[in-house]
Every structure is written in C-alpha cells, then in structure tokens.
Amino acid sequence: MLVVANWKAYVENLEKAERLVALSKRLSRAADNLIVLAPPAPFLGTFALKNKSKVAFSAQDVSKTPGGAVTGEATAQTYLSAGASYAIVGHSERRAAGDTDAVVAEKLAHALAADLTPILCVGERERDHDGRYLAFVREEIATALAALTPKERMRVIVAYEPLWAIGKTAESAISPDDLAEMVLYVRKVLSELLPGKNASRALVLYGGSVEPENVRDLARVASVDGFLIGHASVDEPMFASLVKELS
Ligand code: PGA
C-alpha cells in the first residue's frame, strides 16, 4: 500500500517534524507499505536531501510558473532538487485557494517535466442523487490529463478525495462499498484516457478522514492502492496504529 502523509500546515516546528520522520522510517522498515511524507516546503529539503531510507518525500503543491521573477513560488524543479520524488497537485485546499482546472493541468505538466510523480487530487464537494458528482470527477480527471502525452498520463497517480469527507473522523469517511464503486469509476475514466490496458495498472488512492478505525476496512476494497492521510498523519500514535493496521 502507498501511504501518503499530507502534513498540510499542521507541523510548524522542526522537532515535531523530526519525530514524525523518525517514526515513519521505523514504520516503513517493519512493513511493506511505502510511506511518502509531504511536509511543509521549508522542512522538505532538511529531511529529503539526507534521506537514505525507504521513506519518500512529496511536495504538497508546486508552482504553476516555470520559475523566474515570481517571489514566493517554489517550482517543481526546486522540489526535485530538494529531494522530493512526488508532488501533490490539485488538492481541494489549493483549489479552494484559487487553483482552477487549468491551473491544476499546468502544475501537473510542471511536476512531470521535473520528473516528479504527480498525485492528482479529484473529488466532488457533495453527493447528489442524480449522479452529477460522477460527471464532475470525470471532468476533473479529463481536463487535468488533456494536454499530456500518453506516456505522461501513465505516470499520474489519482487520489480520490471527496470534499465532504476531508478533515472529519472515521465515521464521516466514505463507506468501503462506496469507495469500491468510486475506484472502479476512476479506473473506467482512466481507461478512456490512457493507452491500451494501462488503466488497470494506474495507482488510485483514497483520501478523506482515513483513521486507524477505518483504514483496514477501506484497504480491503479491491483495487485501491493506498491512502492520502491528513490529520491522522501528524498525530504520532494515530499514524503508527494506522500504518500497523495496514501491515
Ligand atoms: P484528512 O485529510 O485525512 O484530514 O481528512 C486528507 C486530505 O486532505 O488529504
């Protein structure tokens, strides 16, 4: 399983970050899960550059610009140089801060050009009875991949993160049945966008209130490849038991 720990802006001091990195290294030695840490940008290089462990690092976002005279931006290439190998793109919290589908597509292209593996986040704000949320998710995936070559498309990891399930507790997360349906749906959409039979090989993650209490049931869903974890990834006991539940 791929476990992506999205620290968001929860971790603001280096000591806490150090403890979480050390814990993740211990956890990844014991299990066959691949842990990917997405710390706030200033911490990433501190850990990723000297990293010799199995743990990998991800940007939480990348600049939509190619660099240059853009104060405050951190480009995909910068993250690569700092030791990242993944980049989260299109997280709903970045979309809420102004990233349109077009911006997400641009960021995706920058991440791929810098040789980072992009984790494209998609997901509806709410569920309706007419299935409009399905069309919404399809559109998010299709517009993000539209300008990419078939080869590039195959490198994109899709994280299905319904907004209604983010930042709550296990009871508010998606049910295993609904998750199974959504993962199949995402793969169906990908099968129309990826060459040949590659949709079955694409990695599809789920994110939204994954906690130790629900992770095992969610992981039983055939064909989900891992999880994007927010608040439970910055609480040491919670993260430890979550990863152990997956082992
Ligand atoms: P959460 O966040 O686990 O706190 O719901 C997930 C995410 O936003 O990636």
Short mmCIF file of C-alpha atoms and ligand atoms in Angstrom, two decimals:
data_model
loop_
_atom_site.label_atom_id
_atom_site.label_comp_id
_atom_site.label_asym_id
_atom_site.label_seq_id
_atom_site.Cartn_x
_atom_site.Cartn_y
_atom_site.Cartn_z
CA MET A 1 0.00 0.00 0.00
CA LEU A 2 1.08 3.54 -0.68
CA VAL A 3 0.59 5.77 2.37
CA VAL A 4 0.94 9.47 1.62
CA ALA A 5 1.15 11.64 4.74
CA ASN A 6 -0.09 15.12 3.88
CA TRP A 7 1.10 17.22 6.83
CA LYS A 8 -0.63 20.31 5.42
CA ALA A 9 0.29 23.23 7.72
CA TYR A 10 -0.21 21.19 10.88
CA VAL A 11 3.51 20.76 11.59
CA GLU A 12 5.19 24.04 12.41
CA ASN A 13 8.26 23.13 14.39
CA LEU A 14 11.29 21.14 13.43
CA GLU A 15 11.33 18.88 16.50
CA LYS A 16 7.83 17.63 15.75
CA ALA A 17 8.81 17.13 12.09
CA GLU A 18 11.89 15.16 13.17
CA ARG A 19 9.81 12.88 15.37
CA LEU A 20 7.36 12.19 12.55
CA VAL A 21 10.14 11.42 10.07
CA ALA A 22 11.86 9.08 12.55
CA LEU A 23 8.56 7.32 13.24
CA SER A 24 7.89 6.89 9.52
CA LYS A 25 11.34 5.41 8.97
CA ARG A 26 10.72 2.89 11.75
CA LEU A 27 7.27 2.05 10.41
CA SER A 28 8.50 1.58 6.87
CA ARG A 29 11.20 -0.82 7.99
CA ALA A 30 8.63 -3.08 9.61
CA ALA A 31 6.01 -3.10 6.89
CA ASP A 32 5.85 -3.39 3.18
CA ASN A 33 3.91 -0.18 2.91
CA LEU A 34 5.61 2.66 1.09
CA ILE A 35 5.34 5.82 3.17
CA VAL A 36 5.56 9.15 1.33
CA LEU A 37 5.84 12.25 3.51
CA ALA A 38 4.57 15.62 2.31
CA PRO A 39 5.93 18.15 4.82
CA PRO A 40 5.58 21.94 4.55
CA ALA A 41 8.05 23.18 1.91
CA PRO A 42 10.77 24.62 4.21
CA PHE A 43 11.12 21.28 6.01
CA LEU A 44 11.23 19.09 2.93
CA GLY A 45 14.87 19.57 1.94
CA THR A 46 16.03 19.23 5.55
CA PHE A 47 14.89 15.63 5.57
CA ALA A 48 14.73 14.59 1.94
CA LEU A 49 18.29 15.53 0.99
CA LYS A 50 19.98 13.29 3.52
CA ASN A 51 17.35 10.58 3.29
CA LYS A 52 18.69 7.08 2.76
CA SER A 53 15.61 5.25 3.99
CA LYS A 54 12.67 3.69 2.20
CA VAL A 55 10.54 6.72 3.07
CA ALA A 56 9.98 9.05 0.11
CA PHE A 57 9.08 12.74 0.03
CA SER A 58 6.44 14.75 -1.76
CA ALA A 59 5.70 18.40 -2.38
CA GLN A 60 2.26 19.46 -1.13
CA ASP A 61 1.89 21.62 -4.23
CA VAL A 62 4.11 23.06 -6.97
CA SER A 63 4.21 26.48 -8.57
CA LYS A 64 2.18 26.99 -11.72
CA THR A 65 5.08 29.06 -13.04
CA PRO A 66 8.28 27.75 -14.59
CA GLY A 67 10.28 29.95 -12.17
CA GLY A 68 11.98 33.33 -12.58
CA ALA A 69 10.67 36.63 -11.24
CA VAL A 70 7.89 35.15 -9.11
CA THR A 71 8.51 35.93 -5.45
CA GLY A 72 7.30 33.29 -3.04
CA GLU A 73 6.91 30.47 -5.53
CA ALA A 74 8.55 27.03 -5.23
CA THR A 75 8.79 25.28 -8.58
CA ALA A 76 8.60 21.57 -9.31
CA GLN A 77 12.28 21.64 -10.26
CA THR A 78 13.14 23.14 -6.85
CA TYR A 79 11.30 20.35 -5.09
CA LEU A 80 13.14 17.79 -7.17
CA SER A 81 16.48 19.37 -6.21
CA ALA A 82 15.42 19.34 -2.56
CA GLY A 83 14.88 15.57 -2.68
CA ALA A 84 11.19 15.16 -3.46
CA SER A 85 10.08 12.40 -5.78
CA TYR A 86 6.31 13.05 -5.69
CA ALA A 87 4.10 16.14 -5.89
CA ILE A 88 0.51 16.52 -4.74
CA VAL A 89 -1.37 18.57 -7.33
CA GLY A 90 -4.93 19.88 -7.24
CA HIS A 91 -5.62 19.28 -3.56
CA SER A 92 -9.05 20.69 -2.71
CA GLU A 93 -7.47 23.14 -0.27
CA ARG A 94 -5.35 24.54 -3.14
CA ARG A 95 -8.38 24.55 -5.43
CA ALA A 96 -10.27 26.50 -2.73
CA ALA A 97 -7.36 28.96 -2.72
CA GLY A 98 -7.83 29.59 -6.44
CA ASP A 99 -6.43 26.70 -8.48
CA THR A 100 -8.77 26.19 -11.42
CA ASP A 101 -8.76 23.02 -13.54
CA ALA A 102 -6.50 24.86 -15.99
CA VAL A 103 -4.01 25.76 -13.25
CA VAL A 104 -4.06 22.18 -11.99
CA ALA A 105 -3.27 20.96 -15.51
CA GLU A 106 -0.34 23.36 -15.72
CA LYS A 107 1.03 22.24 -12.36
CA LEU A 108 0.67 18.62 -13.40
CA ALA A 109 2.72 19.31 -16.52
CA HIS A 110 5.43 21.07 -14.47
CA ALA A 111 5.63 18.19 -12.00
CA LEU A 112 6.01 15.67 -14.81
CA ALA A 113 8.59 17.79 -16.63
CA ALA A 114 10.64 17.88 -13.41
CA ASP A 115 10.36 14.11 -13.14
CA LEU A 116 8.21 14.18 -10.01
CA THR A 117 5.42 11.61 -9.79
CA PRO A 118 2.23 13.66 -9.55
CA ILE A 119 -0.58 12.74 -7.17
CA LEU A 120 -3.62 14.35 -8.76
CA CYS A 121 -6.42 15.02 -6.26
CA VAL A 122 -10.00 14.97 -7.50
CA GLY A 123 -13.33 14.76 -5.71
CA GLU A 124 -16.80 16.22 -5.51
CA ARG A 125 -17.97 18.77 -2.96
CA GLU A 126 -21.17 16.85 -2.23
CA ARG A 127 -23.11 13.86 -3.48
CA ASP A 128 -26.38 14.32 -5.34
CA HIS A 129 -28.98 11.70 -6.22
CA ASP A 130 -28.68 12.21 -9.96
CA GLY A 131 -25.02 11.20 -10.15
CA ARG A 132 -23.78 14.63 -11.18
CA TYR A 133 -20.80 14.09 -8.89
CA LEU A 134 -19.62 11.35 -11.23
CA ALA A 135 -19.55 13.71 -14.19
CA PHE A 136 -17.74 16.25 -12.01
CA VAL A 137 -14.98 13.80 -11.08
CA ARG A 138 -14.68 12.67 -14.70
CA GLU A 139 -14.27 16.28 -15.82
CA GLU A 140 -11.58 16.97 -13.21
CA ILE A 141 -9.55 13.98 -14.37
CA ALA A 142 -10.10 14.60 -18.08
CA THR A 143 -9.15 18.29 -18.01
CA ALA A 144 -6.07 17.60 -15.90
CA LEU A 145 -4.80 14.95 -18.31
CA ALA A 146 -5.96 16.55 -21.58
CA ALA A 147 -2.68 18.17 -22.59
CA LEU A 148 -0.43 15.29 -21.53
CA THR A 149 1.12 12.68 -23.78
CA PRO A 150 0.01 9.05 -23.32
CA LYS A 151 3.33 8.30 -21.60
CA GLU A 152 2.91 11.20 -19.17
CA ARG A 153 -0.66 10.21 -18.38
CA MET A 154 0.54 6.80 -17.29
CA ARG A 155 2.74 8.36 -14.60
CA VAL A 156 -0.12 10.17 -12.84
CA ILE A 157 -1.44 8.78 -9.54
CA VAL A 158 -5.07 9.73 -8.93
CA ALA A 159 -6.23 10.41 -5.37
CA TYR A 160 -9.99 10.40 -4.98
CA GLU A 161 -10.74 12.80 -2.13
CA PRO A 162 -14.40 13.80 -1.76
CA LEU A 163 -14.53 17.19 -0.06
CA TRP A 164 -17.37 16.13 2.21
CA ALA A 165 -15.11 13.54 3.80
CA ILE A 166 -11.99 15.63 4.38
CA GLY A 167 -10.89 16.67 7.86
CA LYS A 168 -13.55 14.77 9.79
CA THR A 169 -13.45 11.46 11.68
CA ALA A 170 -13.65 7.84 10.57
CA GLU A 171 -17.47 7.80 10.82
CA SER A 172 -17.71 10.56 8.21
CA ALA A 173 -15.38 8.93 5.71
CA ILE A 174 -16.62 7.10 2.67
CA SER A 175 -18.00 3.56 3.20
CA PRO A 176 -16.00 0.65 1.79
CA ASP A 177 -18.84 -0.09 -0.68
CA ASP A 178 -18.95 3.46 -1.98
CA LEU A 179 -15.18 3.53 -2.19
CA ALA A 180 -15.14 0.31 -4.22
CA GLU A 181 -17.62 1.87 -6.64
CA MET A 182 -15.59 5.08 -6.95
CA VAL A 183 -12.26 3.35 -7.53
CA LEU A 184 -13.87 1.34 -10.32
CA TYR A 185 -15.32 4.52 -11.75
CA VAL A 186 -11.96 6.35 -11.66
CA ARG A 187 -10.37 3.41 -13.45
CA LYS A 188 -13.13 3.44 -16.05
CA VAL A 189 -12.48 7.13 -16.69
CA LEU A 190 -8.74 6.42 -16.88
CA SER A 191 -9.33 3.57 -19.32
CA GLU A 192 -10.70 6.13 -21.75
CA LEU A 193 -7.69 8.40 -21.27
CA LEU A 194 -4.74 6.03 -21.02
CA PRO A 195 -3.36 3.98 -23.88
CA GLY A 196 -4.08 0.26 -24.10
CA LYS A 197 -4.86 -1.55 -20.90
CA ASN A 198 -2.87 0.78 -18.67
CA ALA A 199 -5.82 1.93 -16.54
CA SER A 200 -5.64 -1.30 -14.57
CA ARG A 201 -2.03 -0.51 -13.72
CA ALA A 202 -2.64 3.12 -12.68
CA LEU A 203 -2.42 3.82 -8.97
CA VAL A 204 -5.64 5.06 -7.38
CA LEU A 205 -5.66 6.35 -3.79
CA TYR A 206 -8.39 7.45 -1.42
CA GLY A 207 -8.21 10.39 0.98
CA GLY A 208 -10.67 11.87 3.46
CA SER A 209 -10.84 11.05 7.17
CA VAL A 210 -8.80 7.90 6.99
CA GLU A 211 -8.02 6.91 10.58
CA PRO A 212 -6.83 3.74 12.37
CA GLU A 213 -10.50 2.83 12.91
CA ASN A 214 -11.48 2.62 9.24
CA VAL A 215 -8.27 2.08 7.31
CA ARG A 216 -8.36 -1.69 7.38
CA ASP A 217 -11.91 -1.93 6.01
CA LEU A 218 -11.13 0.63 3.33
CA ALA A 219 -7.93 -1.22 2.41
CA ARG A 220 -9.95 -4.38 1.78
CA VAL A 221 -11.52 -2.65 -1.18
CA ALA A 222 -10.08 -4.43 -4.15
CA SER A 223 -8.05 -2.18 -6.39
CA VAL A 224 -7.48 0.76 -4.04
CA ASP A 225 -3.70 1.19 -3.99
CA GLY A 226 -3.28 3.36 -0.93
CA PHE A 227 -4.34 6.41 1.02
CA LEU A 228 -3.71 10.11 1.33
CA ILE A 229 -3.78 10.86 5.05
CA GLY A 230 -4.20 14.33 6.53
CA HIS A 231 -4.80 14.91 10.25
CA ALA A 232 -4.09 11.31 11.24
CA SER A 233 -0.61 11.56 9.71
CA VAL A 234 0.60 14.24 12.14
CA ASP A 235 -0.54 12.54 15.33
CA GLU A 236 2.22 10.07 16.17
CA PRO A 237 0.18 7.36 17.97
CA MET A 238 -2.59 7.64 15.38
CA PHE A 239 -0.23 7.41 12.41
CA ALA A 240 1.65 4.50 13.96
CA SER A 241 -1.50 2.47 14.53
CA LEU A 242 -2.88 3.39 11.13
CA VAL A 243 0.21 2.06 9.34
CA LYS A 244 0.23 -1.03 11.55
CA GLU A 245 -3.42 -1.73 10.65
CA LEU A 246 -2.28 -1.90 7.03
CA SER A 247 0.53 -4.34 7.68
P1 PGA B 1 -7.85 14.23 6.30
O1 PGA B 1 -7.23 14.97 5.04
O2 PGA B 1 -7.21 12.88 6.41
O3 PGA B 1 -7.55 15.12 7.45
O4 PGA B 1 -9.33 14.11 6.03
C1 PGA B 1 -7.00 14.26 3.86
C2 PGA B 1 -6.50 15.22 2.81
O5 PGA B 1 -6.99 16.37 2.75
O6 PGA B 1 -5.61 14.88 2.03
#
